[in-house]
Short mmCIF file of C-alpha atoms in Angstrom, two decimals:
data_model
loop_
_atom_site.label_atom_id
_atom_site.label_comp_id
_atom_site.label_asym_id
_atom_site.label_seq_id
_atom_site.Cartn_x
_atom_site.Cartn_y
_atom_site.Cartn_z
CA MET A 1 91.54 62.77 -20.51
CA GLY A 2 88.11 62.67 -18.85
CA TYR A 3 89.27 64.34 -15.65
CA ASN A 4 89.73 67.70 -17.38
CA ILE A 5 86.72 67.60 -19.68
CA ALA A 6 84.09 70.12 -18.70
CA MET A 7 80.38 69.59 -19.24
CA ILE A 8 78.29 70.18 -22.37
CA ASP A 9 74.72 71.46 -22.57
CA VAL A 10 73.39 70.57 -26.02
CA HIS A 11 70.08 72.39 -25.61
CA CYS A 12 69.24 75.63 -23.83
CA HIS A 13 67.69 79.00 -24.67
CA LEU A 14 70.16 81.78 -23.95
CA ASP A 15 67.90 84.39 -25.56
CA HIS A 16 65.26 83.96 -22.86
CA PRO A 17 64.82 87.16 -20.77
CA TYR A 18 65.66 85.21 -17.64
CA LEU A 19 69.11 84.22 -18.95
CA LEU A 20 70.06 87.28 -20.99
CA PRO A 21 71.30 89.35 -18.00
CA HIS A 22 73.55 86.47 -16.94
CA LEU A 23 75.29 85.64 -20.23
CA GLU A 24 78.68 86.90 -19.10
CA LYS A 25 78.59 84.67 -16.02
CA ILE A 26 77.16 81.70 -17.91
CA THR A 27 79.81 81.78 -20.63
CA LYS A 28 82.67 82.13 -18.13
CA ASN A 29 81.65 79.16 -16.00
CA PRO A 30 84.78 76.92 -15.78
CA TYR A 31 82.65 73.77 -15.57
CA LEU A 32 80.94 74.40 -18.91
CA ARG A 33 82.80 73.69 -22.14
CA ILE A 34 80.20 73.84 -24.89
CA LEU A 35 76.76 75.43 -25.10
CA ILE A 36 74.16 75.06 -27.84
CA SER A 37 71.37 77.62 -27.71
CA SER A 38 68.18 77.00 -29.65
CA GLY A 39 66.15 79.67 -31.42
CA ILE A 40 62.48 78.74 -31.58
CA LYS A 41 60.73 81.48 -33.63
CA PRO A 42 61.75 84.46 -35.81
CA ALA A 43 62.47 86.90 -32.97
CA SER A 44 64.38 84.18 -31.16
CA TRP A 45 66.48 83.44 -34.27
CA LYS A 46 67.65 87.05 -34.42
CA ALA A 47 68.35 87.15 -30.69
CA ASN A 48 70.49 84.01 -30.84
CA ILE A 49 72.40 85.30 -33.86
CA ASP A 50 73.16 88.49 -31.92
CA ILE A 51 74.27 86.51 -28.87
CA GLN A 52 76.66 84.45 -30.97
CA LYS A 53 78.33 87.63 -32.21
CA LYS A 54 79.29 88.47 -28.62
CA TYR A 55 79.89 85.09 -26.99
CA PRO A 56 81.52 81.78 -28.06
CA VAL A 57 78.29 79.80 -28.12
CA ASN A 58 76.72 77.60 -30.79
CA ILE A 59 73.22 78.12 -32.12
CA SER A 60 70.51 76.05 -33.73
CA LEU A 61 67.52 77.70 -35.38
CA GLY A 62 64.07 76.25 -35.97
CA PHE A 63 60.35 76.84 -35.71
CA HIS A 64 59.07 75.24 -32.49
CA PRO A 65 55.66 73.57 -33.06
CA PHE A 66 54.12 75.63 -30.23
CA PHE A 67 54.36 78.76 -32.37
CA ILE A 68 52.96 77.40 -35.62
CA GLU A 69 49.43 78.62 -36.30
CA SER A 70 49.60 78.94 -40.09
CA VAL A 71 51.52 77.64 -43.09
CA ALA A 72 54.35 80.12 -42.29
CA THR A 73 55.83 80.32 -45.81
CA GLU A 74 57.51 83.68 -45.18
CA GLU A 75 58.97 82.48 -41.87
CA LEU A 76 60.43 79.39 -43.53
CA GLU A 77 62.20 81.57 -46.08
CA LEU A 78 63.50 83.78 -43.25
CA LEU A 79 64.77 80.65 -41.49
CA ARG A 80 66.53 79.54 -44.65
CA GLU A 81 68.22 82.92 -45.06
CA SER A 82 69.18 83.06 -41.39
CA ILE A 83 70.88 79.67 -41.67
CA LYS A 84 72.55 80.57 -44.96
CA ASN A 85 74.06 83.79 -43.63
CA ASN A 86 75.14 82.73 -40.12
CA GLN A 87 77.06 80.04 -38.24
CA VAL A 88 74.22 77.66 -37.46
CA ILE A 89 75.06 74.10 -36.42
CA ALA A 90 71.60 72.49 -36.62
CA VAL A 91 67.98 73.02 -37.58
CA GLY A 92 65.93 72.91 -34.41
CA GLU A 93 64.20 72.60 -32.35
CA ILE A 94 61.57 71.39 -34.75
CA GLY A 95 58.96 68.66 -34.73
CA LEU A 96 55.44 67.83 -33.63
CA ASP A 97 53.69 68.45 -30.31
CA TYR A 98 50.19 67.11 -29.68
CA HIS A 99 50.21 67.75 -25.94
CA LYS A 100 48.17 70.93 -25.53
CA GLU A 101 47.67 72.49 -28.92
CA GLN A 102 44.34 72.68 -30.73
CA ALA A 103 43.87 69.86 -33.22
CA MET A 104 43.31 72.38 -36.03
CA TYR A 105 47.01 73.33 -35.88
CA ARG A 106 48.36 69.82 -36.40
CA ASP A 107 48.30 70.04 -40.19
CA TYR A 108 50.25 73.31 -39.97
CA GLN A 109 52.83 71.66 -37.73
CA LYS A 110 53.30 68.86 -40.25
CA GLU A 111 53.66 71.19 -43.21
CA VAL A 112 56.17 73.43 -41.45
CA LEU A 113 58.12 70.38 -40.24
CA LEU A 114 58.43 69.16 -43.81
CA GLY A 115 59.65 72.58 -44.92
CA GLN A 116 62.29 72.65 -42.21
CA LEU A 117 63.51 69.15 -43.00
CA LYS A 118 64.05 70.27 -46.59
CA ILE A 119 66.14 73.17 -45.28
CA ALA A 120 68.19 70.77 -43.14
CA GLU A 121 68.81 68.63 -46.22
CA GLU A 122 69.78 71.64 -48.29
CA PHE A 123 72.43 72.77 -45.81
CA GLN A 124 73.38 69.24 -44.70
CA LEU A 125 72.69 70.04 -41.06
CA PRO A 126 71.67 67.80 -38.16
CA VAL A 127 68.14 68.21 -36.81
CA ILE A 128 67.18 68.82 -33.17
CA VAL A 129 63.81 67.16 -32.62
CA HIS A 130 60.95 68.22 -30.36
CA CYS A 131 58.37 65.44 -30.30
CA ARG A 132 55.70 65.02 -27.64
CA LYS A 133 52.71 62.70 -27.86
CA ALA A 134 53.22 62.61 -31.63
CA HIS A 135 55.81 59.95 -32.33
CA ASP A 136 53.62 57.84 -34.65
CA ASP A 137 53.08 60.79 -36.97
CA PHE A 138 56.69 61.90 -36.66
CA TRP A 139 58.08 58.61 -37.96
CA LYS A 140 55.72 58.77 -40.94
CA PHE A 141 56.72 62.30 -41.89
CA ILE A 142 60.49 61.89 -41.82
CA LYS A 143 60.58 58.98 -44.27
CA GLY A 144 62.63 59.71 -47.35
CA PHE A 145 64.69 62.54 -45.87
CA ASP A 146 68.47 62.34 -45.99
CA ILE A 147 69.43 63.84 -42.63
CA SER A 148 72.92 63.06 -41.29
CA CYS A 149 71.97 63.05 -37.63
CA TRP A 150 68.93 63.52 -35.39
CA ILE A 151 69.19 64.79 -31.80
CA PHE A 152 66.05 63.93 -29.84
CA HIS A 153 65.63 66.76 -27.34
CA SER A 154 64.11 65.74 -23.99
CA PHE A 155 63.26 62.32 -25.39
CA SER A 156 59.90 61.02 -24.16
CA GLY A 157 59.24 58.12 -26.50
CA SER A 158 58.82 54.39 -25.91
CA GLN A 159 61.40 51.61 -26.28
CA ASP A 160 60.16 51.12 -29.82
CA ASP A 161 60.63 54.84 -30.51
CA LEU A 162 64.16 54.55 -29.10
CA LYS A 163 64.95 51.73 -31.54
CA LYS A 164 63.62 53.79 -34.44
CA ALA A 165 65.64 56.82 -33.35
CA LEU A 166 68.85 54.83 -33.09
CA ALA A 167 68.25 53.28 -36.50
CA ILE A 168 68.40 56.69 -38.20
CA ASN A 169 71.59 57.79 -36.42
CA GLY A 170 69.70 59.43 -33.61
CA TYR A 171 71.23 60.75 -30.41
CA ILE A 172 69.08 60.78 -27.29
CA SER A 173 69.18 63.89 -25.11
CA TYR A 174 68.39 63.56 -21.41
CA GLY A 175 67.83 66.38 -18.94
CA PHE A 176 66.55 67.04 -15.44
CA PRO A 177 63.73 64.44 -15.60
CA VAL A 178 66.29 61.67 -14.99
CA ALA A 179 66.62 63.20 -11.50
CA TYR A 180 62.88 63.46 -10.80
CA ASP A 181 61.82 61.04 -8.06
CA ASN A 182 58.74 59.87 -9.96
CA ASN A 183 60.25 59.48 -13.42
CA VAL A 184 61.01 55.77 -13.48
CA LYS A 185 60.40 55.55 -17.23
CA ARG A 186 63.04 58.14 -18.10
CA VAL A 187 65.61 56.44 -15.86
CA GLU A 188 64.95 53.08 -17.49
CA MET A 189 65.26 54.62 -20.95
CA LEU A 190 68.62 56.12 -20.02
CA LYS A 191 69.84 52.70 -18.88
CA ILE A 192 69.01 51.03 -22.20
CA THR A 193 70.31 53.80 -24.45
CA PRO A 194 73.72 52.93 -25.92
CA LEU A 195 76.41 55.01 -24.22
CA ASP A 196 77.68 56.35 -27.53
CA ARG A 197 74.25 57.83 -28.35
CA ILE A 198 73.64 59.81 -25.14
CA VAL A 199 73.88 63.59 -24.82
CA PHE A 200 72.75 65.91 -22.02
CA GLU A 201 70.74 69.12 -21.84
CA THR A 202 69.10 71.57 -19.45
CA ASP A 203 66.51 73.18 -21.76
CA ALA A 204 67.21 76.19 -19.51
CA PRO A 205 65.38 78.15 -18.38
CA TYR A 206 62.21 76.25 -19.33
CA MET A 207 62.91 72.90 -17.67
CA LYS A 208 62.76 72.79 -13.88
CA ARG A 209 65.56 71.18 -11.88
CA THR A 210 63.00 69.58 -9.55
CA LEU A 211 59.24 69.03 -9.44
CA GLU A 212 58.79 70.53 -5.98
CA ASP A 213 58.80 74.24 -6.87
CA ALA A 214 56.31 75.27 -9.56
CA HIS A 215 58.15 78.60 -10.00
CA GLU A 216 61.66 77.18 -10.24
CA THR A 217 63.72 77.83 -13.33
CA SER A 218 67.18 76.70 -14.42
CA PHE A 219 70.58 77.73 -15.79
CA PRO A 220 72.93 75.90 -18.19
CA SER A 221 75.32 75.41 -15.26
CA ASP A 222 72.67 73.17 -13.69
CA ILE A 223 73.72 70.53 -16.23
CA GLU A 224 75.90 69.28 -13.37
CA LEU A 225 72.78 67.70 -11.84
CA VAL A 226 72.15 65.72 -15.03
CA TYR A 227 75.74 64.51 -15.22
CA ASN A 228 75.95 63.52 -11.56
CA THR A 229 72.59 61.74 -11.54
CA SER A 230 73.29 59.95 -14.81
CA ALA A 231 76.73 58.80 -13.64
CA ARG A 232 75.09 57.21 -10.61
CA ILE A 233 72.31 55.59 -12.68
CA LEU A 234 74.78 54.22 -15.22
CA GLY A 235 77.33 53.12 -12.64
CA MET A 236 80.10 55.24 -14.17
CA SER A 237 82.62 57.66 -12.78
CA LEU A 238 81.83 61.30 -13.49
CA SER A 239 85.11 61.75 -15.36
CA ASP A 240 84.41 58.77 -17.63
CA LEU A 241 80.90 60.01 -18.35
CA LYS A 242 82.19 63.50 -19.18
CA GLU A 243 84.63 62.00 -21.65
CA GLN A 244 81.93 59.82 -23.20
CA ILE A 245 79.53 62.73 -23.69
CA PHE A 246 82.32 64.89 -25.09
CA ASN A 247 83.17 62.21 -27.65
CA ASN A 248 79.49 61.74 -28.51
CA VAL A 249 78.98 65.45 -29.18
CA LYS A 250 82.18 65.59 -31.22
CA SER A 251 80.91 62.69 -33.33
CA ILE A 252 77.98 64.88 -34.33
CA TRP A 253 79.86 68.17 -34.75
CA ASN A 254 83.61 68.62 -35.15
CA ASN A 255 83.65 72.41 -35.37
CA LEU A 256 81.85 73.64 -32.25
CA LYS A 257 82.79 76.85 -30.48
CA GLU A 258 84.12 76.25 -26.97
CA LEU A 259 83.85 78.54 -23.95
#
């Protein structure tokens, strides 16, 4: 079966101005089978909903921590209504990011994360997690929530964080960094992640395919680089890896739109 299985990108941003003019080409690529596009703020939620009305793509909606500068009560209610009234497969990407933001916004991030986890519980949806330099706080804040599945977008945690993620039915999403020459840690993490918990992403167009060009961007079709590199790292055939990832994604969602 694996020979005919096309590739899956579980995390990209089709509403980005760089990708919008290319949606027809992106969604007709014979090597792509499933796309999940993530909305990251109110305007992005609407844009992704509109895209889904025209193309057979899947969408997740959430409030990215980069854009949280207040309690955002009204935005949380808008998110809830957007999920209630549309075909949304996950809440995300949501989480905590302590990389560049001002410390004063951390409490807002935590409060909005809690609000979004309640929404995920209400609609019994998986959560797509963005967590950078904030894993200790993240584990504290998710205690007590009944979430069916967690997808850790562009996972950057430690081995201990990996164990904690797997213990709560977490899936670990790897992207272009596994192909970066200097990213030994990410390669080692891929090797120790159970095969049935791995998924792949591009984060297009935000994530660069390589580190060499500061102005480089990416497309969902570039997921091929992630598959090919990962197959080599894991010592698997490309067809077997495609089949494994397909089965992994289907174990999370059984009703995804296919291209």
